[in-house]
C-alpha cells in the first residue's frame, strides 16, 4: 500500500517541476528504485495512473528501473554488493513480513545491515533513494533530471 | 528530483508546525512535547523525530506497528491526538545511522504520514544542533515555532544559548521553556538553582520565558502519559493557548 505514497510523491515532484519550467504535457517519467525495497511495480503503476489524472502527467507512462545497491564500510573500508548481503536482507524480510522496514524507508538500511568483514553499521550506501531519473516532455524530448 | 522530499514539504504546508528542541540532552523534551501536543488537543499530530531513542512512543506505551494504507502511515490514536514514531516501523530494533541517512529517514517519516484531519504538527526533536534541525528547516522553509527547552542548570543554559542564537539568526520564532524550574510545596522552592541566567538569556534574545514545575509523579505515568493531569500539564496548557 505504501506504493500509493511513492506514486503521490512522483506525481507531485514532476508536476511542480513542469509548472516551474512551463511544460504543459509530460509523456513519460522514469524512476530509479533501490531493488532491496521490493516495491511492487503493479501497485505503483496503478496508483500513478490514478493520481496523475488532472495533472500535466495525465497522458504519461511510468517506467521503473530497479537498481542494485552497493555498500562501503567507513569503519574498515570494505566494499560489497547487495547480492553479498542477500542473506541479511532475507532475514529482515522474514522477521517483518509485509511490514519490512526497508520497503518503507530504504535509508534505514545501515541500521539493519552490517559490514561483512568487521560487522560495523557505518555504511555508505550507493543507490538508497527513490529518484526521478528522466522525464519526457511533449515537444522537448527526454530530459535527464538532476538529483 | 526527490519525490519524498516534495511529498514531505507539501504535507507540512498549510499546517502549524511546532518544534520542541534543545541543544542539551536530558532536559525533558519528550515529556514537554507529549504534554504540549495533548494540551493543544484534537487535530494535533505528534511526530517523534528522535529516531535513535524513540522515547515518545515509550511515554505513551506504544510498542505496536503503524498500519500502512493508501494514505500512508496511519498515526496511533491516543488521548485525542495522533502519534507517529519510527518505533512503529522498526519494532524493538535499535536504530543506528550515519548522519546523511538520519535526514533521509526523517524526510520519509514526514512524507509517508497520513496527515488528513491534522491542523497542527508537533515535532519532538533530538538534542543538539544537527541533521534533524537542518531537515526541519528544509521541509518547512523555516516556518515553524520553536520551544527551546532547558533546565535552570547554568551549563544547560550556556549550551542552549547556541541554539537560541542560531534560531534568532534564522528568524525562527521561539519560546524558552525552563523545565524543572521550581517545586511547589506550599511555597516555591528552586532545588536546581534560581533562573536569573535563563531570564538574562530570554531578555538578551527577546524570547518569552515559561517556567515549568517539578512534579515527581510524572514518573508514574511513563507508558500512560496521556492520563497525566498534574501541574506540569496545567503549565503546558497555558503555553498551548499562547502558541
XYZ file of N, CA and C in Angstrom, chain B residues 6-243:
714
model
N 9.628 16.305 -1.769
C 8.482 17.107 -2.238
C 7.222 16.749 -1.460
N 7.032 15.445 -1.273
C 5.839 14.975 -0.559
C 5.847 15.477 0.885
N 7.005 15.416 1.517
C 7.128 15.870 2.915
C 6.867 17.373 3.017
N 7.440 18.148 2.092
C 7.226 19.607 2.109
C 5.744 19.918 1.931
N 5.116 19.259 0.957
C 3.698 19.525 0.679
C 2.817 19.185 1.870
N 3.168 18.112 2.577
C 2.318 17.702 3.705
C 2.371 18.716 4.844
N 3.492 19.404 4.996
C 3.605 20.362 6.105
C 3.033 21.734 5.736
N 2.894 21.988 4.436
C 2.349 23.288 4.002
C 0.923 23.452 4.511
N 0.624 24.653 5.030
C -0.735 24.925 5.496
C -1.022 24.365 6.876
N -0.028 23.734 7.491
C -0.212 23.227 8.854
C 0.689 24.009 9.811
N 0.190 24.206 11.024
C 1.012 24.881 12.028
C 2.060 23.896 12.535
N 3.321 24.294 12.488
C 4.406 23.392 12.905
C 5.085 23.945 14.157
N 5.163 23.112 15.173
C 5.824 23.476 16.431
C 6.931 22.461 16.682
N 8.141 22.955 16.956
C 9.259 22.039 17.200
C 9.751 22.200 18.635
N 9.740 21.101 19.368
C 10.271 21.108 20.738
C 11.714 20.633 20.643
N 12.638 21.469 21.090
C 14.046 21.160 20.858
C 14.924 21.683 21.977
N 16.174 21.270 21.972
C 17.161 21.778 22.921
C 18.546 21.453 22.391
N 19.509 22.279 22.764
C 20.884 21.934 22.420
C 21.427 20.911 23.412
N 20.719 20.726 24.533
C 21.182 19.858 25.629
C 20.268 18.643 25.754
N 20.859 17.508 26.041
C 20.067 16.291 26.256
C 19.566 16.204 27.698
N 18.546 15.395 27.906
C 18.084 15.095 29.259
C 17.346 16.219 29.961
N 16.810 17.178 29.190
C 16.117 18.312 29.824
C 14.597 18.123 29.824
N 14.131 17.044 29.227
C 12.689 16.741 29.285
C 11.917 17.084 28.026
N 12.589 17.071 26.880
C 11.919 17.450 25.616
C 10.743 16.531 25.282
N 10.933 15.238 25.464
C 9.874 14.293 25.064
C 8.641 14.436 25.957
N 8.854 14.637 27.248
C 7.721 14.841 28.162
C 7.017 16.148 27.805
N 7.802 17.202 27.574
C 7.224 18.506 27.238
C 6.434 18.411 25.918
N 7.040 17.788 24.905
C 6.350 17.737 23.603
C 5.089 16.874 23.683
N 5.139 15.789 24.437
C 3.957 14.930 24.578
C 2.822 15.682 25.274
N 3.147 16.332 26.390
C 2.103 17.045 27.139
C 1.619 18.281 26.391
N 2.514 18.903 25.622
C 2.100 20.055 24.816
C 1.099 19.613 23.744
N 1.439 18.525 23.037
C 0.540 18.021 21.988
C -0.821 17.664 22.581
N -0.812 17.017 23.749
C -2.074 16.662 24.410
C -2.832 17.920 24.830
N -2.094 18.969 25.214
C -2.743 20.218 25.640
C -3.381 20.943 24.466
N -2.720 20.924 23.322
C -3.324 21.550 22.131
C -4.555 20.738 21.739
N -4.431 19.419 21.838
C -5.594 18.538 21.711
C -5.971 18.152 20.292
N -7.253 17.998 20.061
C -7.798 17.450 18.811
C -7.186 18.138 17.580
N -6.849 17.347 16.580
C -6.267 17.911 15.355
C -4.755 18.066 15.436
N -4.154 17.506 16.495
C -2.700 17.625 16.661
C -2.022 16.291 16.383
N -0.954 16.360 15.610
C -0.151 15.171 15.304
C 1.223 15.351 15.936
N 1.617 14.417 16.777
C 2.935 14.448 17.412
C 3.861 13.502 16.651
N 4.967 14.035 16.111
C 5.924 13.189 15.378
C 7.229 13.135 16.160
N 7.613 11.934 16.543
C 8.856 11.730 17.286
C 10.025 11.711 16.300
N 10.793 12.799 16.293
C 11.928 12.906 15.374
C 13.231 12.418 15.999
N 13.166 11.995 17.239
C 14.375 11.441 17.847
C 14.443 9.978 17.413
N 14.933 9.786 16.174
C 14.844 8.459 15.553
C 15.766 7.428 16.211
N 16.679 7.882 17.060
C 17.576 6.925 17.708
C 17.012 6.415 19.040
N 16.269 7.261 19.767
C 15.760 6.802 21.070
C 14.274 6.427 21.026
N 13.502 7.121 20.171
C 12.071 6.852 20.017
C 11.363 6.851 21.373
N 11.702 7.856 22.211
C 11.205 7.898 23.598
C 9.714 8.198 23.690
N 9.194 8.960 22.735
C 7.795 9.375 22.840
C 6.850 8.168 22.853
N 7.121 7.210 21.974
C 6.262 6.018 21.935
C 6.288 5.306 23.292
N 7.446 5.321 23.951
C 7.551 4.672 25.265
C 6.740 5.436 26.311
N 6.731 6.771 26.213
C 5.938 7.565 27.163
C 4.451 7.246 27.035
N 4.005 7.007 25.794
C 2.584 6.718 25.568
C 2.266 5.226 25.685
N 3.308 4.399 25.792
C 3.078 2.960 25.957
C 2.776 2.203 24.680
N 3.274 2.721 23.538
C 3.048 2.024 22.267
C 4.238 1.149 21.906
N 3.970 -0.099 21.547
C 5.035 -0.938 21.012
C 4.543 -1.745 19.812
N 3.472 -1.243 19.185
C 2.950 -1.926 18.001
C 3.423 -1.236 16.728
N 3.019 -1.775 15.587
C 3.453 -1.241 14.297
C 2.371 -0.320 13.721
N 2.825 0.692 12.982
C 1.870 1.556 12.291
C 1.230 0.783 11.139
N -0.062 0.960 10.935
C -0.704 0.425 9.733
C -0.351 1.314 8.554
N -0.241 0.692 7.368
C 0.049 1.461 6.161
C -1.108 1.280 5.184
N -1.741 2.389 4.804
C -2.850 2.342 3.850
C -2.529 3.181 2.623
N -3.528 3.416 1.777
C -3.314 4.226 0.576
C -2.875 5.638 0.931
N -3.317 6.140 2.086
C -2.950 7.499 2.518
C -1.594 7.556 3.197
N -0.969 6.402 3.411
C 0.355 6.359 4.031
C 0.333 5.729 5.411
N 1.330 6.109 6.236
C 1.438 5.576 7.602
C 0.311 6.144 8.458
N -0.457 5.281 9.074
C -1.549 5.756 9.924
C -1.029 6.034 11.332
N -1.225 7.274 11.830
C -0.762 7.580 13.188
C -1.506 6.739 14.229
N -0.842 6.462 15.367
C -1.555 5.869 16.502
C -2.508 6.945 17.018
N -3.663 6.540 17.448
C -4.627 7.482 18.005
C -4.619 7.324 19.524
N -4.323 8.434 20.233
C -4.207 8.332 21.691
C -4.504 9.686 22.336
N -5.317 9.677 23.366
C -5.600 10.907 24.116
C -6.138 12.027 23.234
N -6.786 11.694 22.129
C -7.369 12.715 21.247
C -6.408 13.257 20.209
N -5.166 12.773 20.203
C -4.176 13.244 19.212
C -3.646 12.058 18.391
N -2.835 12.365 17.364
C -2.169 11.313 16.591
C -0.693 11.260 16.977
N -0.123 10.080 16.896
C 1.297 9.917 17.248
C 1.996 9.077 16.176
N 3.138 9.596 15.709
C 3.966 8.851 14.756
C 5.357 8.660 15.351
N 5.823 7.418 15.320
C 7.159 7.129 15.832
C 7.831 6.087 14.929
N 9.125 6.236 14.753
C 9.857 5.240 13.965
C 9.772 3.852 14.609
N 9.509 3.827 15.913
C 9.383 2.523 16.579
C 8.205 1.735 15.988
N 7.254 2.442 15.398
C 6.133 1.776 14.734
C 6.496 1.237 13.359
N 7.785 1.399 12.973
C 8.286 0.874 11.697
C 9.352 -0.199 11.944
N 10.168 0.012 12.987
C 11.317 -0.897 13.208
C 11.098 -1.860 14.384
N 9.932 -1.802 15.008
C 9.631 -2.591 16.218
C 10.657 -2.280 17.302
N 11.209 -3.294 17.959
C 12.135 -3.014 19.059
C 13.605 -3.086 18.629
N 13.837 -2.970 17.311
C 15.232 -2.950 16.839
C 15.870 -1.600 17.142
N 17.151 -1.611 17.464
C 17.819 -0.326 17.644
C 18.019 0.335 16.281
N 18.140 1.675 16.291
C 18.385 2.430 15.058
C 19.724 3.138 15.194
N 20.636 2.807 14.280
C 21.990 3.371 14.297
C 22.309 3.764 12.856
N 22.435 5.092 12.620
C 22.551 5.553 11.237
C 23.655 6.575 11.046
N 24.357 6.518 9.900
C 25.249 7.621 9.536
C 24.415 8.896 9.340
N 25.048 10.074 9.559
C 24.323 11.346 9.579
C 23.424 11.598 8.392
N 23.927 11.359 7.177
C 23.141 11.643 5.985
C 21.837 10.845 5.953
N 21.903 9.626 6.482
C 20.709 8.774 6.468
C 19.658 9.256 7.464
N 20.106 9.949 8.532
C 19.153 10.443 9.528
C 18.165 11.395 8.858
N 18.694 12.319 8.057
C 17.833 13.271 7.357
C 16.880 12.572 6.411
N 17.383 11.561 5.710
C 16.528 10.847 4.747
C 15.411 10.079 5.465
N 15.738 9.485 6.608
C 14.714 8.761 7.364
C 13.664 9.752 7.886
N 14.122 10.922 8.357
C 13.180 11.951 8.822
C 12.252 12.389 7.696
N 12.831 12.619 6.526
C 12.022 13.020 5.365
C 10.980 11.946 5.039
N 11.405 10.690 5.063
C 10.477 9.582 4.769
C 9.358 9.546 5.790
N 9.715 9.722 7.057
C 8.728 9.647 8.134
C 7.646 10.712 7.934
N 8.065 11.928 7.571
C 7.089 13.004 7.344
C 6.309 12.739 6.048
N 7.041 12.332 4.994
C 6.408 12.153 3.687
C 5.318 11.080 3.715
N 5.528 10.029 4.476
C 4.609 8.887 4.419
C 3.453 8.946 5.407
N 3.446 9.970 6.297
C 2.365 10.021 7.287
C 1.057 10.476 6.640
N -0.007 9.831 6.984
C -1.324 10.310 6.575
C -1.721 11.443 7.527
N -1.648 12.693 7.043
C -1.905 13.848 7.910
C -3.323 14.389 7.777
N -4.176 13.641 7.101
C -5.539 14.128 6.918
C -6.205 14.349 8.278
N -6.803 15.533 8.437
C -7.509 15.839 9.690
C -6.646 16.498 10.746
N -5.345 16.615 10.475
C -4.456 17.246 11.459
C -4.111 18.671 11.023
N -4.312 19.638 11.934
C -4.010 21.040 11.632
C -2.658 21.457 12.190
N -2.263 20.799 13.260
C -1.012 21.167 13.944
C -0.093 19.957 14.019
N 1.191 20.178 13.739
C 2.183 19.103 13.864
C 3.220 19.528 14.908
N 3.374 18.707 15.933
C 4.384 18.957 16.963
C 5.525 17.970 16.753
N 6.738 18.489 16.553
C 7.910 17.630 16.392
C 8.678 17.557 17.703
N 9.001 16.348 18.112
C 9.901 16.146 19.243
C 11.280 15.870 18.658
N 12.169 16.854 18.741
C 13.495 16.715 18.118
C 14.526 16.155 19.099
N 15.559 15.504 18.593
C 16.633 15.042 19.474
C 17.489 16.227 19.921
N 18.347 16.035 20.923
C 19.177 17.154 21.383
C 20.243 17.537 20.358
N 20.683 18.779 20.464
C 21.814 19.214 19.650
C 21.418 19.987 18.422
N 22.443 20.542 17.783
C 22.244 21.225 16.509
C 22.797 20.277 15.454
N 21.907 19.573 14.778
C 22.385 18.555 13.844
C 21.460 18.396 12.667
N 21.564 17.215 12.054
C 20.829 16.920 10.829
C 19.320 17.106 10.988
N 18.800 16.773 12.177
C 17.350 16.863 12.377
C 16.864 18.300 12.234
N 17.606 19.235 12.813
C 17.222 20.645 12.725
C 17.333 21.143 11.280
N 18.396 20.743 10.604
C 18.573 21.151 9.202
C 17.450 20.589 8.330
N 17.066 19.349 8.594
C 15.981 18.736 7.823
C 14.670 19.477 8.060
N 14.412 19.815 9.318
C 13.185 20.558 9.629
C 13.162 21.896 8.888
N 14.303 22.551 8.838
C 14.385 23.822 8.101
C 14.091 23.601 6.617
N 14.692 22.563 6.031
C 14.481 22.275 4.600
C 13.009 22.024 4.306
N 12.373 21.248 5.170
C 10.999 20.830 4.890
C 9.976 21.927 5.141
N 10.293 22.881 6.017
C 9.306 23.914 6.360
C 9.684 25.287 5.818
N 10.877 25.437 5.253
C 11.329 26.760 4.848
C 11.411 27.692 6.051
N 11.766 27.138 7.201
C 11.897 27.872 8.471
C 10.571 28.383 9.029
N 9.451 27.871 8.499
C 8.159 28.307 9.021
C 7.721 27.363 10.143
N 8.323 27.548 11.297
C 7.910 26.776 12.465
C 8.148 27.600 13.724
N 7.460 27.223 14.781
C 7.645 27.869 16.083
C 8.453 26.919 16.947
N 9.474 27.459 17.617
C 10.324 26.576 18.426
C 10.027 26.752 19.916
N 10.013 25.635 20.612
C 10.002 25.646 22.080
C 11.364 25.120 22.496
N 12.195 26.021 22.991
C 13.565 25.633 23.328
C 13.596 25.280 24.812
N 13.906 24.028 25.091
C 13.807 23.529 26.468
C 15.177 23.527 27.134
N 15.212 24.005 28.367
C 16.427 23.952 29.184
C 16.012 23.611 30.610
N 16.988 23.389 31.473
C 16.723 23.332 32.914
C 17.372 24.596 33.504
N 17.210 24.861 34.797
C 17.868 26.050 35.358
C 19.394 25.913 35.407
N 19.917 24.727 35.200
C 21.365 24.493 35.291
C 22.143 25.485 34.409
N 23.193 26.042 34.997
C 23.975 27.047 34.261
C 24.594 26.447 32.997
N 25.045 25.210 33.095
C 25.682 24.591 31.919
C 24.641 24.383 30.816
N 23.431 23.996 31.209
C 22.373 23.801 30.217
C 22.064 25.117 29.509
N 21.961 26.180 30.268
C 21.620 27.481 29.661
C 22.737 27.961 28.742
N 23.981 27.722 29.152
C 25.107 28.137 28.283
C 25.070 27.364 26.959
N 24.767 26.053 27.040
C 24.718 25.231 25.824
C 23.520 25.622 24.954
N 22.384 25.856 25.610
C 21.152 26.187 24.884
C 21.289 27.529 24.153
N 22.175 28.392 24.659
C 22.334 29.699 24.002
C 22.772 29.543 22.543
N 23.549 28.495 22.228
C 23.936 28.267 20.814
C 22.684 28.143 19.947
N 21.733 27.351 20.444
C 20.511 27.105 19.671
C 19.663 28.376 19.570
N 19.557 29.091 20.696
C 18.770 30.339 20.708
C 19.367 31.321 19.695
N 20.689 31.433 19.706
C 21.355 32.370 18.797
C 21.144 31.950 17.339
N 21.283 30.647 17.097
C 21.117 30.144 15.726
C 19.701 30.422 15.204
N 18.703 30.107 16.046
C 17.317 30.292 15.599
C 16.985 31.767 15.409
N 17.600 32.607 16.232
C 17.416 34.054 16.063
C 17.980 34.490 14.707
N 19.164 33.995 14.393
C 19.768 34.325 13.085
C 18.898 33.846 11.929
N 18.245 32.709 12.143
C 17.403 32.137 11.090
C 15.977 32.687 11.116
N 15.737 33.653 12.029
C 14.437 34.334 12.169
C 13.302 33.359 12.466
N 13.593 32.372 13.305
C 12.559 31.425 13.739
C 12.008 31.913 15.077
N 10.678 32.049 15.163
C 10.059 32.465 16.428
C 10.240 31.385 17.479
N 10.463 31.828 18.727
C 10.678 30.818 19.746
C 10.242 31.232 21.132
N 10.137 30.222 21.982
C 9.860 30.407 23.392
C 10.937 29.642 24.162
N 11.334 30.198 25.295
C 12.290 29.494 26.155
C 11.509 28.835 27.284
N 11.637 27.523 27.398
C 10.904 26.779 28.429
C 11.920 26.265 29.448
N 11.817 26.771 30.680
C 12.727 26.309 31.732
C 12.037 25.180 32.477
N 12.441 23.966 32.147
C 11.825 22.789 32.763
C 12.465 22.525 34.130
N 11.718 21.885 35.012
C 12.198 21.568 36.370
C 12.666 22.834 37.084
N 11.901 23.914 36.910
C 12.320 25.225 37.404
C 12.059 25.399 38.891
N 10.918 24.910 39.370
C 10.560 25.116 40.787
C 9.703 23.963 41.285
N 9.658 23.866 42.615
C 8.811 22.851 43.256
C 7.835 23.583 44.162
N 6.567 23.287 44.003
C 5.551 23.970 44.798
C 5.126 23.071 45.949
N 5.630 23.357 47.170
C 5.256 22.542 48.330
C 4.579 23.459 49.365
N 3.679 24.275 48.850
C 3.065 25.280 49.718
C 3.765 26.610 49.513
N 5.078 26.530 49.359
C 5.838 27.707 48.914
C 6.735 27.264 47.754
N 7.199 28.229 46.983
C 8.013 27.912 45.803
C 9.473 27.743 46.220
N 10.037 26.554 45.947
C 11.470 26.332 46.191
C 12.124 25.957 44.855
N 13.410 26.251 44.757
C 14.125 26.017 43.495
C 15.346 25.120 43.759
N 15.134 23.803 43.806
C 16.232 22.884 44.158
C 17.374 22.876 43.146
N 17.118 23.276 41.917
C 18.188 23.278 40.901
C 18.742 24.676 40.661
N 18.467 25.605 41.603
C 19.020 26.961 41.490
C 18.023 27.935 40.900
N 18.374 29.217 40.995
C 17.496 30.270 40.502
C 17.469 30.304 38.984
N 16.653 31.221 38.457
C 16.536 31.269 36.992
C 17.044 32.610 36.428
N 17.931 33.256 37.185
C 18.478 34.535 36.698
C 19.170 34.378 35.342
N 19.920 33.273 35.179
C 20.647 33.047 33.910
C 19.643 32.871 32.755
N 18.579 32.138 33.032
C 17.553 31.910 31.998
C 16.849 33.219 31.649
N 16.553 34.030 32.681
C 15.901 35.318 32.436
C 16.798 36.212 31.593
N 18.085 36.194 31.907
C 19.045 37.009 31.155
C 19.057 36.576 29.675
N 19.072 35.259 29.453
C 19.066 34.737 28.078
C 17.795 35.181 27.346
N 16.675 35.042 28.037
C 15.377 35.428 27.460
C 15.372 36.911 27.084
N 15.909 37.742 27.965
C 15.895 39.195 27.708
C 16.868 39.580 26.601
N 18.043 38.957 26.610
C 19.066 39.324 25.606
C 18.599 39.007 24.188
N 17.846 37.907 24.049
C 17.419 37.498 22.707
C 15.951 37.835 22.424
N 15.285 38.422 23.412
C 13.898 38.839 23.203
C 12.933 37.692 22.960
N 13.132 36.578 23.706
C 12.186 35.457 23.549
C 11.459 35.223 24.886
N 10.147 35.042 24.825
C 9.373 34.856 26.052
C 9.833 33.615 26.833
N 9.748 33.719 28.153
C 10.194 32.613 29.022
C 8.997 32.016 29.771
N 8.967 30.696 29.830
C 7.945 29.992 30.617
C 8.666 29.064 31.596
N 8.194 29.074 32.843
C 8.766 28.163 33.844
C 7.863 26.941 34.012
N 8.476 25.780 34.100
C 7.734 24.536 34.311
C 8.032 23.987 35.711
N 7.010 23.493 36.394
C 7.229 22.971 37.752
C 7.883 21.580 37.747
N 8.442 21.217 38.875
C 8.924 19.832 39.070
C 7.747 19.039 39.628
N 7.423 17.924 38.983
C 6.360 17.067 39.502
C 6.851 15.620 39.441
N 7.389 15.116 40.571
C 7.938 13.746 40.553
C 6.921 12.690 40.160
N 5.633 12.998 40.291
C 4.608 11.985 39.982
C 4.565 11.655 38.493
N 5.201 12.490 37.652
C 5.188 12.212 36.204
C 5.800 10.840 35.905
N 6.738 10.409 36.735
C 7.406 9.114 36.528
C 6.402 7.949 36.579
N 5.344 8.139 37.370
C 4.315 7.084 37.471
C 3.505 6.965 36.176
N 3.641 7.958 35.293
C 2.845 7.964 34.066
C 3.648 7.585 32.816
N 4.859 7.075 33.031
C 5.614 6.583 31.875
C 4.888 5.343 31.342
N 4.513 5.407 30.068
C 3.706 4.327 29.480
C 2.244 4.698 29.396
N 1.857 5.780 30.083
C 0.447 6.247 30.021
C 0.414 7.761 30.258
N 1.310 8.469 29.600
C 1.436 9.913 29.819
C 0.148 10.642 29.432
N -0.646 9.995 28.572
C -1.928 10.593 28.161
C -2.900 10.718 29.331
N -2.637 9.994 30.421
C -3.536 10.054 31.585
C -3.085 11.074 32.630
N -1.918 11.676 32.433
C -1.372 12.607 33.430
C -2.143 13.931 33.425
N -2.524 14.391 34.608
C -3.300 15.653 34.700
C -2.649 16.633 35.686
N -1.410 16.399 36.061
C -0.764 17.174 37.131
C -0.343 18.579 36.729
N 0.469 19.204 37.614
C 0.848 20.615 37.463
C 1.614 20.899 36.165
N 2.439 19.943 35.739
C 3.228 20.161 34.518
C 2.292 20.307 33.311
N 1.273 19.459 33.270
C 0.290 19.541 32.174
C -0.437 20.886 32.213
N -0.799 21.316 33.420
C -1.528 22.601 33.547
C -0.661 23.759 33.029
N 0.634 23.686 33.319
C 1.532 24.748 32.844
C 1.636 24.723 31.320
N 1.651 23.531 30.742
C 1.754 23.437 29.280
C 0.461 23.841 28.594
N -0.648 23.655 29.286
C -1.932 24.123 28.722
C -1.899 25.638 28.545
N -1.219 26.335 29.475
C -1.104 27.804 29.351
C -0.262 28.163 28.132
N 0.835 27.421 27.915
C 1.672 27.695 26.736
C 0.865 27.427 25.462
N 0.102 26.329 25.477
C -0.665 25.941 24.278
C -1.600 27.060 23.834
N -2.160 27.787 24.787
C -3.092 28.861 24.414
C -2.363 30.065 23.818
N -1.051 30.180 24.076
C -0.328 31.355 23.559
C 0.440 31.051 22.267
N 0.335 29.817 21.770
C 1.071 29.471 20.534
C 0.281 29.875 19.298
